[in-house]
PDB file of C-alpha atoms in Angstrom:
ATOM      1  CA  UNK Z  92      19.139   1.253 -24.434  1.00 69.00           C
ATOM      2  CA  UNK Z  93      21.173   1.520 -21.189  1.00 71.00           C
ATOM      3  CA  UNK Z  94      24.286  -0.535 -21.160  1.00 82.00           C
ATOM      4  CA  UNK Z  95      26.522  -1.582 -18.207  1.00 89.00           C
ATOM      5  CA  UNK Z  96      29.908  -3.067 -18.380  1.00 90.00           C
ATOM      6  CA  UNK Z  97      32.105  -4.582 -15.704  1.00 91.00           C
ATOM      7  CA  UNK Z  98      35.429  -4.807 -17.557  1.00 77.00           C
ATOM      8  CA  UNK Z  99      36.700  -7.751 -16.373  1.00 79.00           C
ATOM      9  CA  UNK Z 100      34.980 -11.341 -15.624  1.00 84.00           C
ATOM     10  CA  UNK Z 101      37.860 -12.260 -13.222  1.00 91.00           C
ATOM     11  CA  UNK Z 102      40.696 -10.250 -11.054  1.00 94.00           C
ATOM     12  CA  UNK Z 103      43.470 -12.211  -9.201  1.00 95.00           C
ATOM     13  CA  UNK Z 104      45.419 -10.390  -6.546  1.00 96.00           C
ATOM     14  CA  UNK Z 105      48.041 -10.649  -4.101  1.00 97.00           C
ATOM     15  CA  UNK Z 106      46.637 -10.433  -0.054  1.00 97.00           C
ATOM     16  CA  UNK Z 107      47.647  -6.907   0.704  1.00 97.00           C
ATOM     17  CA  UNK Z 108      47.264  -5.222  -3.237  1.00 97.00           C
ATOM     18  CA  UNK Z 109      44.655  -2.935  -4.001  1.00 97.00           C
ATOM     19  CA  UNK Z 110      42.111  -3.874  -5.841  1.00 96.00           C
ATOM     20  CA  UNK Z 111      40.375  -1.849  -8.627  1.00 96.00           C
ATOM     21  CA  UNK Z 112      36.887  -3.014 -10.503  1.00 97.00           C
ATOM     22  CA  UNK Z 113      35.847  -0.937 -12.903  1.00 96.00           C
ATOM     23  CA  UNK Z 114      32.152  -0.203 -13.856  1.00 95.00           C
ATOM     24  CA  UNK Z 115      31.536   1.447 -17.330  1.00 95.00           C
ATOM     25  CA  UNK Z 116      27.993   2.897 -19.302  1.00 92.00           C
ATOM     26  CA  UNK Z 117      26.580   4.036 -21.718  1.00 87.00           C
ATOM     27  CA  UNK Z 118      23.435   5.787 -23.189  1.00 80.00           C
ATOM     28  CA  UNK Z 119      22.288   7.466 -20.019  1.00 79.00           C
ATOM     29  CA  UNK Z 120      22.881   9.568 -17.370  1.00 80.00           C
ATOM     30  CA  UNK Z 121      22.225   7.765 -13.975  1.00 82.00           C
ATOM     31  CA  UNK Z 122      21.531  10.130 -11.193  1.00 80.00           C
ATOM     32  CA  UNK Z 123      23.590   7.133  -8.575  1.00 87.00           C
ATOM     33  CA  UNK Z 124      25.422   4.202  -8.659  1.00 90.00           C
ATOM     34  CA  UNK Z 125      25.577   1.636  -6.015  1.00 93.00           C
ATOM     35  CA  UNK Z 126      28.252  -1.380  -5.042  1.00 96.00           C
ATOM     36  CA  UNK Z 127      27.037  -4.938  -4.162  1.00 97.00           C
ATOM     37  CA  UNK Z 128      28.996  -8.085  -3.005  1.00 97.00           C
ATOM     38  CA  UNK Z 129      27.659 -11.632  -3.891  1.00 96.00           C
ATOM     39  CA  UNK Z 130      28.554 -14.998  -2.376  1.00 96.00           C
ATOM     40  CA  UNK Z 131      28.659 -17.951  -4.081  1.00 93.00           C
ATOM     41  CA  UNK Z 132      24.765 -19.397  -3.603  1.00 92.00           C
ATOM     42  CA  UNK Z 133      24.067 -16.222  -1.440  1.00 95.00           C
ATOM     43  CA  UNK Z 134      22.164 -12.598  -2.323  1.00 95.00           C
ATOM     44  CA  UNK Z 135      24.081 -10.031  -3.071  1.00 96.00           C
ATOM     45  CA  UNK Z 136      24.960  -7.544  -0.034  1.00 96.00           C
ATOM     46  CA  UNK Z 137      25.062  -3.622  -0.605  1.00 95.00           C
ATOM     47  CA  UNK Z 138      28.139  -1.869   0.094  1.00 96.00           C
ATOM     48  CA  UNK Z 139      28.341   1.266  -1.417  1.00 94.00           C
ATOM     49  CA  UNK Z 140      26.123   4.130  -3.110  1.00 92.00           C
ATOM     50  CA  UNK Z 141      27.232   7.101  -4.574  1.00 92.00           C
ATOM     51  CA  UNK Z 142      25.056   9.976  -6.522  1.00 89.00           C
ATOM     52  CA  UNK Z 143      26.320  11.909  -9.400  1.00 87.00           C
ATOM     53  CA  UNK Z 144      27.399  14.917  -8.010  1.00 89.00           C
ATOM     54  CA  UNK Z 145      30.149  13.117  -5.646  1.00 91.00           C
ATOM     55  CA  UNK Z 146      33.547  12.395  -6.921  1.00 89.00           C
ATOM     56  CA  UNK Z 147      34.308  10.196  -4.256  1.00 95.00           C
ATOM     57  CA  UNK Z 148      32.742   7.680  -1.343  1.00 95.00           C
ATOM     58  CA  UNK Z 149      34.753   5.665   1.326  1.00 96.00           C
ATOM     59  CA  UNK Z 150      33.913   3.222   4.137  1.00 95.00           C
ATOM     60  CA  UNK Z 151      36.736   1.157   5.664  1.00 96.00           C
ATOM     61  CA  UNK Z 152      38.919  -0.073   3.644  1.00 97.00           C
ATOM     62  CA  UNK Z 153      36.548   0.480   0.346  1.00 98.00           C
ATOM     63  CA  UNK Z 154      36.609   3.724  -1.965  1.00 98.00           C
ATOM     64  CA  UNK Z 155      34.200   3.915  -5.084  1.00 97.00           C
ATOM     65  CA  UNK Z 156      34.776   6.642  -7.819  1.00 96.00           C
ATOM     66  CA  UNK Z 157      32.216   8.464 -10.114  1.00 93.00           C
ATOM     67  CA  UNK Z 158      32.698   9.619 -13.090  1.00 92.00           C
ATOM     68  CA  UNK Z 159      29.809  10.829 -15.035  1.00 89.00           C
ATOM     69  CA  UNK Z 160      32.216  12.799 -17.769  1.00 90.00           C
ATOM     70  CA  UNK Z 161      34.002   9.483 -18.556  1.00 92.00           C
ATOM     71  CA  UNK Z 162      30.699   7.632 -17.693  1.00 92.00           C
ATOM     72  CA  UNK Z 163      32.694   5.172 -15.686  1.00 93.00           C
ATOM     73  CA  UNK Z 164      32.845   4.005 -11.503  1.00 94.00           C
ATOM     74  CA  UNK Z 165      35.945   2.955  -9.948  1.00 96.00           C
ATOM     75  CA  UNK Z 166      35.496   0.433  -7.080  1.00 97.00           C
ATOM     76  CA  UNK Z 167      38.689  -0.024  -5.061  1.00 98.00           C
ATOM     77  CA  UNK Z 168      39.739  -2.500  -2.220  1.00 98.00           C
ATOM     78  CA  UNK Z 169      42.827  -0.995  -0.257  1.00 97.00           C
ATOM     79  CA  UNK Z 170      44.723  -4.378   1.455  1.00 97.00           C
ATOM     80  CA  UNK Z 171      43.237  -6.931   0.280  1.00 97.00           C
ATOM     81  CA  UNK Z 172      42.149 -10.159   2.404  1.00 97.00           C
ATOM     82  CA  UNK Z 173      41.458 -13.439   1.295  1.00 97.00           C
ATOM     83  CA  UNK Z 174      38.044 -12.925   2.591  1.00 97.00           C
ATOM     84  CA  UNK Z 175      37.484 -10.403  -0.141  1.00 98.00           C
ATOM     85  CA  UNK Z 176      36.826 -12.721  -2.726  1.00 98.00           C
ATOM     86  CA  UNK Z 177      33.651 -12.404  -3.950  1.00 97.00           C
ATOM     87  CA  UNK Z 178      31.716 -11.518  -6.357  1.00 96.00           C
ATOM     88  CA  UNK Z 179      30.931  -7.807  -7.266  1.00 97.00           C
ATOM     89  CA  UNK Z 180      28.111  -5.769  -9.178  1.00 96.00           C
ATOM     90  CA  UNK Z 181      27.968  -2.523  -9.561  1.00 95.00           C
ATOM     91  CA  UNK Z 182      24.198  -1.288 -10.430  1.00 93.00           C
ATOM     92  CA  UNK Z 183      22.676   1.590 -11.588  1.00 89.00           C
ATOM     93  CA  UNK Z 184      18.917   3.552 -11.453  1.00 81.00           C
ATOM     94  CA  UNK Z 185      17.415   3.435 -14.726  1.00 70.00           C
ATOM     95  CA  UNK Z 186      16.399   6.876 -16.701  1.00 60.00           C
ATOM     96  CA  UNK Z 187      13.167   7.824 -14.537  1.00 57.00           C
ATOM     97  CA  UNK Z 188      12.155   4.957 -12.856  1.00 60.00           C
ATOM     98  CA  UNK Z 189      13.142   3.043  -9.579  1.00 66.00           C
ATOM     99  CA  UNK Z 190      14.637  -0.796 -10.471  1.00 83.00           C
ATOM    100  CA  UNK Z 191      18.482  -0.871 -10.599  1.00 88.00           C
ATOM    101  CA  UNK Z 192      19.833  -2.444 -13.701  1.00 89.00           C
ATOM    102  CA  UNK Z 193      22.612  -4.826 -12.471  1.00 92.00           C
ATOM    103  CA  UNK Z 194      26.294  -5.062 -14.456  1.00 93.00           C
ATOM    104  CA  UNK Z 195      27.159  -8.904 -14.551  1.00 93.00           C
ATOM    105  CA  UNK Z 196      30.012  -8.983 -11.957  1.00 94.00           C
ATOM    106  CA  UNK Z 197      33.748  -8.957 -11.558  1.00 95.00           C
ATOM    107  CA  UNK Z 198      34.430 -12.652  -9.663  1.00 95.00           C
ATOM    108  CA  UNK Z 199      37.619 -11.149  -7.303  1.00 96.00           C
ATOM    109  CA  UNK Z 200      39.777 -13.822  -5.969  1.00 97.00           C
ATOM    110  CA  UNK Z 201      42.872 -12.121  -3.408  1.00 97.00           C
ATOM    111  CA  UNK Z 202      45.481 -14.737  -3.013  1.00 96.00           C
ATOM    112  CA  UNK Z 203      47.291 -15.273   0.138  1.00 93.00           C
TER     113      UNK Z 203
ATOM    114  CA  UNK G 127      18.861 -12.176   3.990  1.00 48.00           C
ATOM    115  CA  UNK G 128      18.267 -10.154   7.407  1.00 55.00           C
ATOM    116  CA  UNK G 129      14.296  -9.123   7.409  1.00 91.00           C
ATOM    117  CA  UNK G 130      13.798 -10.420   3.787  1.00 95.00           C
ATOM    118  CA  UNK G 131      12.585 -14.663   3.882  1.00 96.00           C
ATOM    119  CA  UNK G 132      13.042 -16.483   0.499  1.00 97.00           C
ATOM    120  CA  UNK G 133      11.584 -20.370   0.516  1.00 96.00           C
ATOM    121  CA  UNK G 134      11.904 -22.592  -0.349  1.00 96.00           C
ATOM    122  CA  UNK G 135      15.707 -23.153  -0.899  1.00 96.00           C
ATOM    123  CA  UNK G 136      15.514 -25.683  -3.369  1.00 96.00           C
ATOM    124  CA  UNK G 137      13.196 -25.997  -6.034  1.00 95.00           C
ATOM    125  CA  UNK G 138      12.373 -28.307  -8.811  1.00 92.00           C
ATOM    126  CA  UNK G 139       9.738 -28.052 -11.407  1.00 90.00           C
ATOM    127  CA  UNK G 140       8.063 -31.216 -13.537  1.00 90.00           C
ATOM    128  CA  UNK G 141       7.254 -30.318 -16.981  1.00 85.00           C
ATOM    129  CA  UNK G 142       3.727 -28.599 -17.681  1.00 87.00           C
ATOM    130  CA  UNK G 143       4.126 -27.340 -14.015  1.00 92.00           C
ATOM    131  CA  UNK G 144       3.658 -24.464 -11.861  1.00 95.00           C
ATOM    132  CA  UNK G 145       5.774 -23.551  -9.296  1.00 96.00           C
ATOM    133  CA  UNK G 146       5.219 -20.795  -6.976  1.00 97.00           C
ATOM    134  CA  UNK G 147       8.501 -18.868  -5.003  1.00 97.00           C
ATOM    135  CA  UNK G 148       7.888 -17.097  -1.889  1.00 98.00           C
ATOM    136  CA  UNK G 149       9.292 -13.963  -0.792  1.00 98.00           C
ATOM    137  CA  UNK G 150       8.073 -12.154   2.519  1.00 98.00           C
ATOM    138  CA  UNK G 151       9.785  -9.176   4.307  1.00 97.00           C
ATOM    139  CA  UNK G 152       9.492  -7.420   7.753  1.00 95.00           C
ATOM    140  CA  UNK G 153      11.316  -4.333   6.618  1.00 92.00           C
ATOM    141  CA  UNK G 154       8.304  -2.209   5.749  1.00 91.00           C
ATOM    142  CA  UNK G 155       9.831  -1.312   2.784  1.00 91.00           C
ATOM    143  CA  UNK G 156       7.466  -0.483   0.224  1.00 90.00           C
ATOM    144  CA  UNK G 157       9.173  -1.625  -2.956  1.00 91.00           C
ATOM    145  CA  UNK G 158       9.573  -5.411  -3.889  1.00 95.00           C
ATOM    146  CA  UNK G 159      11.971  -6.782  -6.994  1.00 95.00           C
ATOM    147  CA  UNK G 160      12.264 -10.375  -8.507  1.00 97.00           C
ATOM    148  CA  UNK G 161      15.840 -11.099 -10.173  1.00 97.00           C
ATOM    149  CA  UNK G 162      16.668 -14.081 -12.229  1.00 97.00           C
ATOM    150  CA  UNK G 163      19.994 -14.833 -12.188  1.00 96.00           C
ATOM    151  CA  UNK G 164      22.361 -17.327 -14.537  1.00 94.00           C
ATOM    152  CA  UNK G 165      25.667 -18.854 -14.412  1.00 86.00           C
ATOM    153  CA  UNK G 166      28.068 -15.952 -15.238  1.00 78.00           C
ATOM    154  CA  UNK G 167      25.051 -13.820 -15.677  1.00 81.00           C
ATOM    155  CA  UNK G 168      23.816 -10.373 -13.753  1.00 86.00           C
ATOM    156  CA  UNK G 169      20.815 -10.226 -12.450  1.00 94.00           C
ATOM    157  CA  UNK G 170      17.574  -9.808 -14.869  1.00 94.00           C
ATOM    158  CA  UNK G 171      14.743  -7.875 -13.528  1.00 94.00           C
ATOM    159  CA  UNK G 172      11.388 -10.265 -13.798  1.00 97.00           C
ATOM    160  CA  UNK G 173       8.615  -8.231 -11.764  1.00 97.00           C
ATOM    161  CA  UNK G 174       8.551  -5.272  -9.542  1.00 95.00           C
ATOM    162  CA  UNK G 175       5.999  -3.887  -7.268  1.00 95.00           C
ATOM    163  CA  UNK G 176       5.963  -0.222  -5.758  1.00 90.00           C
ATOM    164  CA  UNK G 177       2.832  -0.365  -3.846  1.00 91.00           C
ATOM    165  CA  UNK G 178       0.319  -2.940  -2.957  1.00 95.00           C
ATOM    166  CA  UNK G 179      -2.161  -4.471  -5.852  1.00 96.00           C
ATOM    167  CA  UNK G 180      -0.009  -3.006  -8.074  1.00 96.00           C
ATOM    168  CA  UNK G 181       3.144  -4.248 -10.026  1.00 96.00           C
ATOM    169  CA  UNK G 182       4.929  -3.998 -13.000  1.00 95.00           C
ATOM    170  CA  UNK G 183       6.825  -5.878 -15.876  1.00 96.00           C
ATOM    171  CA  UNK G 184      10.705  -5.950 -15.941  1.00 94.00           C
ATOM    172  CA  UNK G 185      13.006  -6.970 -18.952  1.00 92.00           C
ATOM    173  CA  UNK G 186      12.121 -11.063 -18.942  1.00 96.00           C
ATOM    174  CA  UNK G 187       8.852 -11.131 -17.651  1.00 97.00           C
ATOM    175  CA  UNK G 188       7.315 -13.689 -19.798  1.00 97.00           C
ATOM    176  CA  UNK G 189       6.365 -16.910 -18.370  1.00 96.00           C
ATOM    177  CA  UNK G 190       6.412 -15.200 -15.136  1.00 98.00           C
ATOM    178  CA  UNK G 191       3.686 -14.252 -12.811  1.00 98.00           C
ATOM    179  CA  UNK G 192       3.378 -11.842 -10.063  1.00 98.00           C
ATOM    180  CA  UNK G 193       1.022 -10.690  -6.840  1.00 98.00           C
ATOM    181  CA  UNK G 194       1.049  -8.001  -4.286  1.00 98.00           C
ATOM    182  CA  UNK G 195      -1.837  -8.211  -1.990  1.00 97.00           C
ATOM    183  CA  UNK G 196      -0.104  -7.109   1.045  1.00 97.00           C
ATOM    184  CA  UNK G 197       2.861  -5.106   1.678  1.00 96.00           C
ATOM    185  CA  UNK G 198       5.049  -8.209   3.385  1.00 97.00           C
ATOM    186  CA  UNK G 199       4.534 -10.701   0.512  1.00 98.00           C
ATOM    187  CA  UNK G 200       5.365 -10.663  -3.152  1.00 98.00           C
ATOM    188  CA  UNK G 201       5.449 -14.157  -4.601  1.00 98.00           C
ATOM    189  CA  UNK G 202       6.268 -15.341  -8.240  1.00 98.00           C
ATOM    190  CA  UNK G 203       4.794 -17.613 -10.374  1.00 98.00           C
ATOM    191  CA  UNK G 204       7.165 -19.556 -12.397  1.00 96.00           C
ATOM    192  CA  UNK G 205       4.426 -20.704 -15.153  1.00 95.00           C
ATOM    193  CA  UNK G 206       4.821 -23.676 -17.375  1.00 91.00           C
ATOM    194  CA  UNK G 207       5.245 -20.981 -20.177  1.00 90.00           C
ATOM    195  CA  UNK G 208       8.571 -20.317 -19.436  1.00 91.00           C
ATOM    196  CA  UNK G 209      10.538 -22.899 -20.889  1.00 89.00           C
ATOM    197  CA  UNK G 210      14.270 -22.244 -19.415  1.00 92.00           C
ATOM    198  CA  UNK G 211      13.122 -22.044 -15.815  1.00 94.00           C
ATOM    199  CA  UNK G 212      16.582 -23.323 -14.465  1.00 95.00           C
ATOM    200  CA  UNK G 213      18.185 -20.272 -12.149  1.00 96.00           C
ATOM    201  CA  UNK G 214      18.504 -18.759  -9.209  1.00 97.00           C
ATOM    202  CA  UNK G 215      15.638 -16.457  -8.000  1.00 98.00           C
ATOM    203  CA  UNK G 216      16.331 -13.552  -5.372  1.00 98.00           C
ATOM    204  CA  UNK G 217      13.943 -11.167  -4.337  1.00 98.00           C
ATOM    205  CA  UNK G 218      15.103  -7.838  -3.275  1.00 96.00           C
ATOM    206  CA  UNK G 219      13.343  -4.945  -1.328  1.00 94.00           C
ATOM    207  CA  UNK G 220      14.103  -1.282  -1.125  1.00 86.00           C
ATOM    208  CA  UNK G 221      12.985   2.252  -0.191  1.00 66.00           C
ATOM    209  CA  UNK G 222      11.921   4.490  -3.421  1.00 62.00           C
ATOM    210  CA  UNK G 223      14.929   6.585  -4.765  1.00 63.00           C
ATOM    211  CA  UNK G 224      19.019   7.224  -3.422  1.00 63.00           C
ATOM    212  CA  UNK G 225      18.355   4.103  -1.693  1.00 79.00           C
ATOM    213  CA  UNK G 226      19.739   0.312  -1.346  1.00 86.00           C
ATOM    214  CA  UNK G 227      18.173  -2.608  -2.324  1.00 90.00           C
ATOM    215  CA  UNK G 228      18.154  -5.858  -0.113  1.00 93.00           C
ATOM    216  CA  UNK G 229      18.198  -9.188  -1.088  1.00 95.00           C
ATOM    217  CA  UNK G 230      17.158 -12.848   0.070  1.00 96.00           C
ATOM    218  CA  UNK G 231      18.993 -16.003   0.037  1.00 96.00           C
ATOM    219  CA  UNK G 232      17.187 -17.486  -3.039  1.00 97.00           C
ATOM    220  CA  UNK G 233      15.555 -20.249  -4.515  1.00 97.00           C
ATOM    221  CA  UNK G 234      17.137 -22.878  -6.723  1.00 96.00           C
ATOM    222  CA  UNK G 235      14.936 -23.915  -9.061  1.00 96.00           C
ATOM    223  CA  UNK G 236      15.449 -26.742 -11.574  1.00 94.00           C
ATOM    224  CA  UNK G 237      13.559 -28.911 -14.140  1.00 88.00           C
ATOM    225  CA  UNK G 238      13.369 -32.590 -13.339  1.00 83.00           C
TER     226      UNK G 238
END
């Protein structure tokens, strides 16, 4: 069956490092792969999407990576700001049909 | 949140009870999802809905029931079959295909 993996449960970071999440699968091919940010008590927000024949996707200060030889996403934060801290899940389309499957998160916390 | 209206915010179930979640949107998106989500957990795909009167089952659909009679509403059933009711609940909605998905705020629901 399809398998997701966020590598990390937690990342701590200085206020102005990059941050990098990483987003790993197996057993299919997804034809996208999308970015979400979750509050604590909130819904997660979409940030990001990015189909399988782009390498790369930016908007602001956010750059996502895909992969599909290495089957893996890279989700980077260039200067990080306190207010980054968050949760985030990276999600992809399941093997012919519509519902996302959801990783379980990477909790970032940037430290001033 | 934006066009997508979870309530209530708070929930809490007595044992042998129903509870119903609601879940309305003014997006006029076609596709509705229900998530559960737990402490440290990703989100778990209960029901889904494409289309009006019709839906389908997602990965933990037991004890878990589902309508779609118009395109605005999809509310759950949490039945007293499901004995480990305590999460949170977000409904999502989204477009069919490359697109995003968009969440609520969610429902806390617990067992007294």
């Amino acid at each position: 069956s399809q398998k997701i993996e966020q590598n990390s449960e937690a990342l701590n970071i200085q206020e102005g490092k990059t941050a990098t999440l990483t987003c790993n699968y197996t057993n299919y091919s997804p034809a996208y792969l999308q970015w979400y940010r979750q509050d604590p008590g909130r819904g997660p927000v979409f940030l990001l999407l990015i189909r399988e024949n782009e390498k790369e996707k930016r908007k602001e200060r956010l750059k996502v990576t895909f992969d599909t030889t290495l089957k893996q996403s890279l989700f980077h934060i260039t200067a990080s700001q306190p207010a980054d801290s968050a949760t985030y899940l990276c999600a992809l389309d399941r093997a012919g049909n519509t519902p996302l499957v959801f990783g379980k998160g990477t909790r970032l916390s940037v430290i001033a | 949140d934006g066009g997508i209206t979870q309530s209530p915010k708070y929930l809490f179930r007595k044992e042998g009870q129903n509870v119903t979640l609601s879940c309305e949107q003014n997006l006029n998106h076609d596709a509705m999802y229900w998530y559960r989500q737990d402490p440290g957990q990703g989100l778990r795909l209960i029901y889904y809905s494409q289309i009006v009167n019709d839906f389908q089952k997602g990965d933990i659909a037991e004890g878990y029931s589902v309508s779609r009679e118009k395109k605005e509403s999809f509310p759950l059933t949490v039945t007293s079959a499901q004995k480990n009711p305590t999460a949170f609940y977000l409904c999502a909605t989204g477009g069919v295909g490359f697109t995003a998905q968009y969440f609520g705020a969610g429902t806390r629901l617990s067992v007294l």
